[in-house]
mmCIF file of C-alpha atoms in Angstrom:
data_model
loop_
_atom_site.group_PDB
_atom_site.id
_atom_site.type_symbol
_atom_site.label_atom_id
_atom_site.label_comp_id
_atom_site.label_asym_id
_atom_site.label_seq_id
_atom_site.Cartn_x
_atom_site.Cartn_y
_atom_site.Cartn_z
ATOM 1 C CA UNK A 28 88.682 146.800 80.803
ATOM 2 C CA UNK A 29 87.875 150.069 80.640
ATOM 3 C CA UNK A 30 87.679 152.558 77.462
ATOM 4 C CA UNK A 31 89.618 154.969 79.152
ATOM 5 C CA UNK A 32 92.920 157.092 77.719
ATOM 6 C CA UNK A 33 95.328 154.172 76.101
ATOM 7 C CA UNK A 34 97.642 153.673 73.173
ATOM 8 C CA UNK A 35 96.457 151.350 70.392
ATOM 9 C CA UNK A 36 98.658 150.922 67.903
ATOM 10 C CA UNK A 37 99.207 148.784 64.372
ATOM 11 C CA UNK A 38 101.956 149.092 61.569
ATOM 12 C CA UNK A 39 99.703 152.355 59.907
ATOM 13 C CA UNK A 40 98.624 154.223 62.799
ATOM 14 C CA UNK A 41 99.585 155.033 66.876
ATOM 15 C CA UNK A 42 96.516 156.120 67.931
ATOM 16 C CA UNK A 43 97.810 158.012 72.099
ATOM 17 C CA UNK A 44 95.903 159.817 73.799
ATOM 18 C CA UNK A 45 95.307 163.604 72.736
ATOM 19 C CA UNK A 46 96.840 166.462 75.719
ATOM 20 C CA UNK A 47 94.902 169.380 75.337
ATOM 21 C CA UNK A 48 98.073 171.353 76.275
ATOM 22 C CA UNK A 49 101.242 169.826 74.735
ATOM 23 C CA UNK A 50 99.158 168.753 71.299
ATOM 24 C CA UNK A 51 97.560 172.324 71.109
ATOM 25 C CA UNK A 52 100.561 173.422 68.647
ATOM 26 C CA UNK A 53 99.838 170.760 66.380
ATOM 27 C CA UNK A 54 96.249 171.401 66.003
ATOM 28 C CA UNK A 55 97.058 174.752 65.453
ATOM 29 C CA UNK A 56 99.390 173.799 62.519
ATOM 30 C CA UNK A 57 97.296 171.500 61.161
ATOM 31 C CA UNK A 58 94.474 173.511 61.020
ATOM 32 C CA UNK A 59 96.221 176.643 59.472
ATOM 33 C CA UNK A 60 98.131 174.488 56.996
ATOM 34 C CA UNK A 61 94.674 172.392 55.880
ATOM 35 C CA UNK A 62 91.641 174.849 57.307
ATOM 36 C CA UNK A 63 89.347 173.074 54.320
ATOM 37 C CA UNK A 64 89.342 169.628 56.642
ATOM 38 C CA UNK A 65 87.535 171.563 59.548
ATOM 39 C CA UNK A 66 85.213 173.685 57.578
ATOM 40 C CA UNK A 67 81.789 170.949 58.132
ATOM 41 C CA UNK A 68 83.653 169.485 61.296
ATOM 42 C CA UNK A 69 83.537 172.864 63.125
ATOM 43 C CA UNK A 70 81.316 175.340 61.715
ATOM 44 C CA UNK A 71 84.435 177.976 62.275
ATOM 45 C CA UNK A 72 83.421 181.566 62.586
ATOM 46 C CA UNK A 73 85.413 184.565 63.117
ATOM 47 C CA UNK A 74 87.875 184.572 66.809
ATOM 48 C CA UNK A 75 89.866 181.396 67.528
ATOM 49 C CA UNK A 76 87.534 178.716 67.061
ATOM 50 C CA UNK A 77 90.778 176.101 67.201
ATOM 51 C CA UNK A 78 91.091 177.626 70.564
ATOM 52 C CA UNK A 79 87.458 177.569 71.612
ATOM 53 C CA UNK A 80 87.664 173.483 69.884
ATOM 54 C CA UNK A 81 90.169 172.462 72.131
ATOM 55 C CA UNK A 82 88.802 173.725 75.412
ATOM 56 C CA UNK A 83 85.826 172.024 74.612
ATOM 57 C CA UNK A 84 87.577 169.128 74.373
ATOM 58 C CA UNK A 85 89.793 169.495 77.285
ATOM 59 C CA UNK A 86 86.194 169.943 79.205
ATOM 60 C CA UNK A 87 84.558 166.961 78.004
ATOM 61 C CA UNK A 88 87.849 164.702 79.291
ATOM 62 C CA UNK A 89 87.644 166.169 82.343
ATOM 63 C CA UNK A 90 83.751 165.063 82.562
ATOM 64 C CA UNK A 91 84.186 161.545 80.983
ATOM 65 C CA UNK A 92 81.985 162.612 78.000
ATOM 66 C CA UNK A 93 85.319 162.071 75.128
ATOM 67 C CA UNK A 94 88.392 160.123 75.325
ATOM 68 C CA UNK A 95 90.445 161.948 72.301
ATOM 69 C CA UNK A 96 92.883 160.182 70.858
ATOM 70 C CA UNK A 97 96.193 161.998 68.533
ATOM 71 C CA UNK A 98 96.014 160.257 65.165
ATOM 72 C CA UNK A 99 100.409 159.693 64.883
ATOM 73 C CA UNK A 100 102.722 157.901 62.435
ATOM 74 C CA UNK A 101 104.393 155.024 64.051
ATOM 75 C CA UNK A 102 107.952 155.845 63.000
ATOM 76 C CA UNK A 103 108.563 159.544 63.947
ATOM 77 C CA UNK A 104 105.249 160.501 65.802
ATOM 78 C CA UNK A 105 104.443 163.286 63.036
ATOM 79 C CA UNK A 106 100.687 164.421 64.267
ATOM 80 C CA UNK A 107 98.347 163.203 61.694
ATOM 81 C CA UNK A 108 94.852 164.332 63.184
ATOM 82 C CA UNK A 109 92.469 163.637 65.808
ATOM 83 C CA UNK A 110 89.962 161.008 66.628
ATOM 84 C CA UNK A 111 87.806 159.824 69.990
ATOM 85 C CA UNK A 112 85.305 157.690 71.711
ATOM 86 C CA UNK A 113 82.322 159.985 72.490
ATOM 87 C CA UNK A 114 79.859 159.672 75.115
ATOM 88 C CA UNK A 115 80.941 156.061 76.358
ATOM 89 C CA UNK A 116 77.596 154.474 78.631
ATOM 90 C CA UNK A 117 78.761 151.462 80.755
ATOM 91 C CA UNK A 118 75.406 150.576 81.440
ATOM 92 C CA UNK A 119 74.411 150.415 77.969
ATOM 93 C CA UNK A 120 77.649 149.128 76.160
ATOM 94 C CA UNK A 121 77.600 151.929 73.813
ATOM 95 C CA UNK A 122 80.060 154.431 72.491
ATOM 96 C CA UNK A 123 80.479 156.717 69.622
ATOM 97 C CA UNK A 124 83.296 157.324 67.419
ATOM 98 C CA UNK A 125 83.241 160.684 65.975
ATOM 99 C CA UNK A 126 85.256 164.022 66.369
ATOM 100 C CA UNK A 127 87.811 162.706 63.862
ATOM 101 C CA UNK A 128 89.605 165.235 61.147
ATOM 102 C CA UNK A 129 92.743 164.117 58.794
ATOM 103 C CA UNK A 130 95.387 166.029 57.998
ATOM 104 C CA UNK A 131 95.639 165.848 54.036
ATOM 105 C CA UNK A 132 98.387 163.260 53.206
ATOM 106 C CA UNK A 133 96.382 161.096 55.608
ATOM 107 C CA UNK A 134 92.831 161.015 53.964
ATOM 108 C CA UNK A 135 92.352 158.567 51.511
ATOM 109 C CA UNK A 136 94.682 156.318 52.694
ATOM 110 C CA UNK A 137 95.484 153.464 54.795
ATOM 111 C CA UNK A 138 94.616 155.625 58.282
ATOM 112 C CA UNK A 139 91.034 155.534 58.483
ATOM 113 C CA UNK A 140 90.740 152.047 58.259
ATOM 114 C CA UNK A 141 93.495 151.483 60.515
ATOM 115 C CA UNK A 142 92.112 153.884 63.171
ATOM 116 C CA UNK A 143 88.689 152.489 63.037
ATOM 117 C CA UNK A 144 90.012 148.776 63.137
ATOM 118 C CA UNK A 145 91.998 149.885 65.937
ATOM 119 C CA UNK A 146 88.789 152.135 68.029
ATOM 120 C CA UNK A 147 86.094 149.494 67.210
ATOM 121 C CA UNK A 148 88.143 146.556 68.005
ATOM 122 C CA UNK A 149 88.867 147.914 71.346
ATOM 123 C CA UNK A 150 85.376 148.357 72.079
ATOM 124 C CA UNK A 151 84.206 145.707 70.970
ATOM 125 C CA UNK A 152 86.513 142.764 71.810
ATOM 126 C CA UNK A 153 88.442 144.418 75.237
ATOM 127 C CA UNK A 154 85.228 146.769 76.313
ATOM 128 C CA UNK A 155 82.411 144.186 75.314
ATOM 129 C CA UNK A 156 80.265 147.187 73.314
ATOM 130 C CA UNK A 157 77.061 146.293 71.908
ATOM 131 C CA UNK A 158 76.477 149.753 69.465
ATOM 132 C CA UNK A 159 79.247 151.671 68.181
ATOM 133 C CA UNK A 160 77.474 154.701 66.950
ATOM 134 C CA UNK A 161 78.505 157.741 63.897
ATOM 135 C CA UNK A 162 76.696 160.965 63.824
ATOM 136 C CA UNK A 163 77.315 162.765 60.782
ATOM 137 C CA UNK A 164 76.215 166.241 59.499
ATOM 138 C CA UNK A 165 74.054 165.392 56.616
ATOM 139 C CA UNK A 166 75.604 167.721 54.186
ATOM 140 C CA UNK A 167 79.199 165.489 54.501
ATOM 141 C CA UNK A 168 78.844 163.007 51.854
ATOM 142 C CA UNK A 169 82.351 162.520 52.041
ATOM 143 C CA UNK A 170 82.134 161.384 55.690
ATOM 144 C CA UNK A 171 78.723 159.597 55.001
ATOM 145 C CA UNK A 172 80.234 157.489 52.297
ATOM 146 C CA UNK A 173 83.406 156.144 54.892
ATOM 147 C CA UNK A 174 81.460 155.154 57.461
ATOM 148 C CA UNK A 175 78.811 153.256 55.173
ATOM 149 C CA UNK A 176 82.091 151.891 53.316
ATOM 150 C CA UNK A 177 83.224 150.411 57.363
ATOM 151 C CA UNK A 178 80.220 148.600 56.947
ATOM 152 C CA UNK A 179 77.558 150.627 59.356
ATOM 153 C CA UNK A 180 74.118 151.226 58.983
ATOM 154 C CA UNK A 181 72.107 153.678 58.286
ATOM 155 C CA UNK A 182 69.528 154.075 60.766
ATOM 156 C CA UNK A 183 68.275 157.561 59.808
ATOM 157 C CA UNK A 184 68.544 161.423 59.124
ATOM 158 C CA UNK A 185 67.299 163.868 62.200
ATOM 159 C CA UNK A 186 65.607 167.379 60.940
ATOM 160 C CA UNK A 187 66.765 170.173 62.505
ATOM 161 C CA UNK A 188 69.364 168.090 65.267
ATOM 162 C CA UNK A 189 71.763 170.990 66.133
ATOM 163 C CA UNK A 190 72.206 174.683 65.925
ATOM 164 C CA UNK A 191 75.481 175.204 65.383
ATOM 165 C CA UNK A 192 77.648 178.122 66.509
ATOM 166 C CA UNK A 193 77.409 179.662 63.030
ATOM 167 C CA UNK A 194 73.790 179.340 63.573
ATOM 168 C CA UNK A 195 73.275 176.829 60.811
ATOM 169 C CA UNK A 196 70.775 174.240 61.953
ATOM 170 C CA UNK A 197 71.719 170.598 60.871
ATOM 171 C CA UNK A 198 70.355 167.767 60.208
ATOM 172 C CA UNK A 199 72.272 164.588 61.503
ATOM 173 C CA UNK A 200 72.335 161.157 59.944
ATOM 174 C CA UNK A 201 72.809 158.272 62.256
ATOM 175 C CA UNK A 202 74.863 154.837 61.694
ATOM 176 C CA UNK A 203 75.651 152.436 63.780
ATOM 177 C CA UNK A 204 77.664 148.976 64.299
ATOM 178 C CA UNK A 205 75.962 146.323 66.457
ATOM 179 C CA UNK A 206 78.488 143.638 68.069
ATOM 180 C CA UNK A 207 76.501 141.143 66.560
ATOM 181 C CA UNK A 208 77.353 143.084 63.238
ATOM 182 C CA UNK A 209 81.515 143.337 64.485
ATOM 183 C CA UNK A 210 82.743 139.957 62.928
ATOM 184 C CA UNK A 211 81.486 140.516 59.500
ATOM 185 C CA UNK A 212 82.717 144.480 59.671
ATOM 186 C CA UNK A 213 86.126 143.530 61.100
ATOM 187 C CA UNK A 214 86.654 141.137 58.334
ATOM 188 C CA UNK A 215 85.582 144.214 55.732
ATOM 189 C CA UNK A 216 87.810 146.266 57.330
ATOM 190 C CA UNK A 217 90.731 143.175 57.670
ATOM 191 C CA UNK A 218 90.389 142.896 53.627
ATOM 192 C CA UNK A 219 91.760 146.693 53.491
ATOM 193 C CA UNK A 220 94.677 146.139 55.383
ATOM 194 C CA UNK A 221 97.749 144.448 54.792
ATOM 195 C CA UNK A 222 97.485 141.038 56.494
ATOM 196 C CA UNK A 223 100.515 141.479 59.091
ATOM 197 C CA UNK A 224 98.371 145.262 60.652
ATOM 198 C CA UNK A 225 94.900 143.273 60.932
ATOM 199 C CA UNK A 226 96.992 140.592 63.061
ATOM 200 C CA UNK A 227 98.585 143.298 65.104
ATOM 201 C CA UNK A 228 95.373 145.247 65.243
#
């Protein structure tokens, strides 16, 4: 099986894939109703950087560099954020998980597990992954402290990793997931949910 566009779904969270067309409204909302939740993610400057964000996205689908997936509530759709497999290598079984903002009622909650059960399950169990991989700007400690509390590993911090468009130069902290790791992670991660969504999952 391949990692390509899917739905993956559980009791919390639909996770379909994201249409850089017909879900550009609801980016658009999201982002001028909650602008705080992009502010580390994208670095936004002056112009419209939700424009210039979902072009790049549309470009690295086309290229087979993201598979984006619309974060959605089960029972009426309502668009809850965005998530995605980044930079998928067949040859080397590995993936990363990253691009992924929250709209407000969703953070804190039941999603994030969900949606990671969901993504890392899929490439682990259906895909066969050996790495699933986080990069996060080293400034999040927000995002730094959910993916530690998944269960991955630290590997290390990168000086100076990225410029960014506001000219800010980053450093990046790396974690990752091994699938020898998976079974001891999706049983963390099992432990947050209720029992019928990890079954489902």
């Amino acid at each position: 099986m391949s990692l390509g566009a899917l739905t993956l779904e559980n009791r919390f969270v639909r996770l379909r894939p994201f249409v850089a067309g017909a879900d550009r409204p609801e980016l658009y909302a999201l982002a001028e109703r909650a602008p705080e939740i992009f502010r580390l993610w994208s670095h936004r400057g002056p112009g419209d950087w939700v424009g210039e964000w979902i072009e790049a996205i549309r470009k690295r689908t086309e290229s087979g560099t993201m598979i984006p997936f619309a974060v959605t509530r089960p029972e009426d759709g309502a668009f809850l954020g965005i998530t995605s497999f980044l930079d998928p290598s067949e040859g080397n079984k590995s993936v990363e998980v990253g691009m992924t903002c929250y709209a407000p009622e969703a953070q804190g909650t039941v999603i994030n597990p969900s949606c990671k059960r969901l993504l890392m399950g899929h490439a682990f169990e259906d895909w066969g992954a050996r790495r699933v991989q986080y990069q996060v700007d080293n400034r999040n400690e927000r995002s730094k402290a959910a993916v530690l509390k998944l269960g991955a590993k630290l590997e290390g911090v990168l000086r100076n990793h990225k410029t960014l468009p506001d000219g800010f130069v980053r450093d990046t902290a790396f974690f990752s997931i091994l699938d020898t790791e998976w079974p001891e992670v999706k049983a963390r991660l099992d432990a947050r949910l209720p029992a019928d969504v990890a079954a489902r999952a």
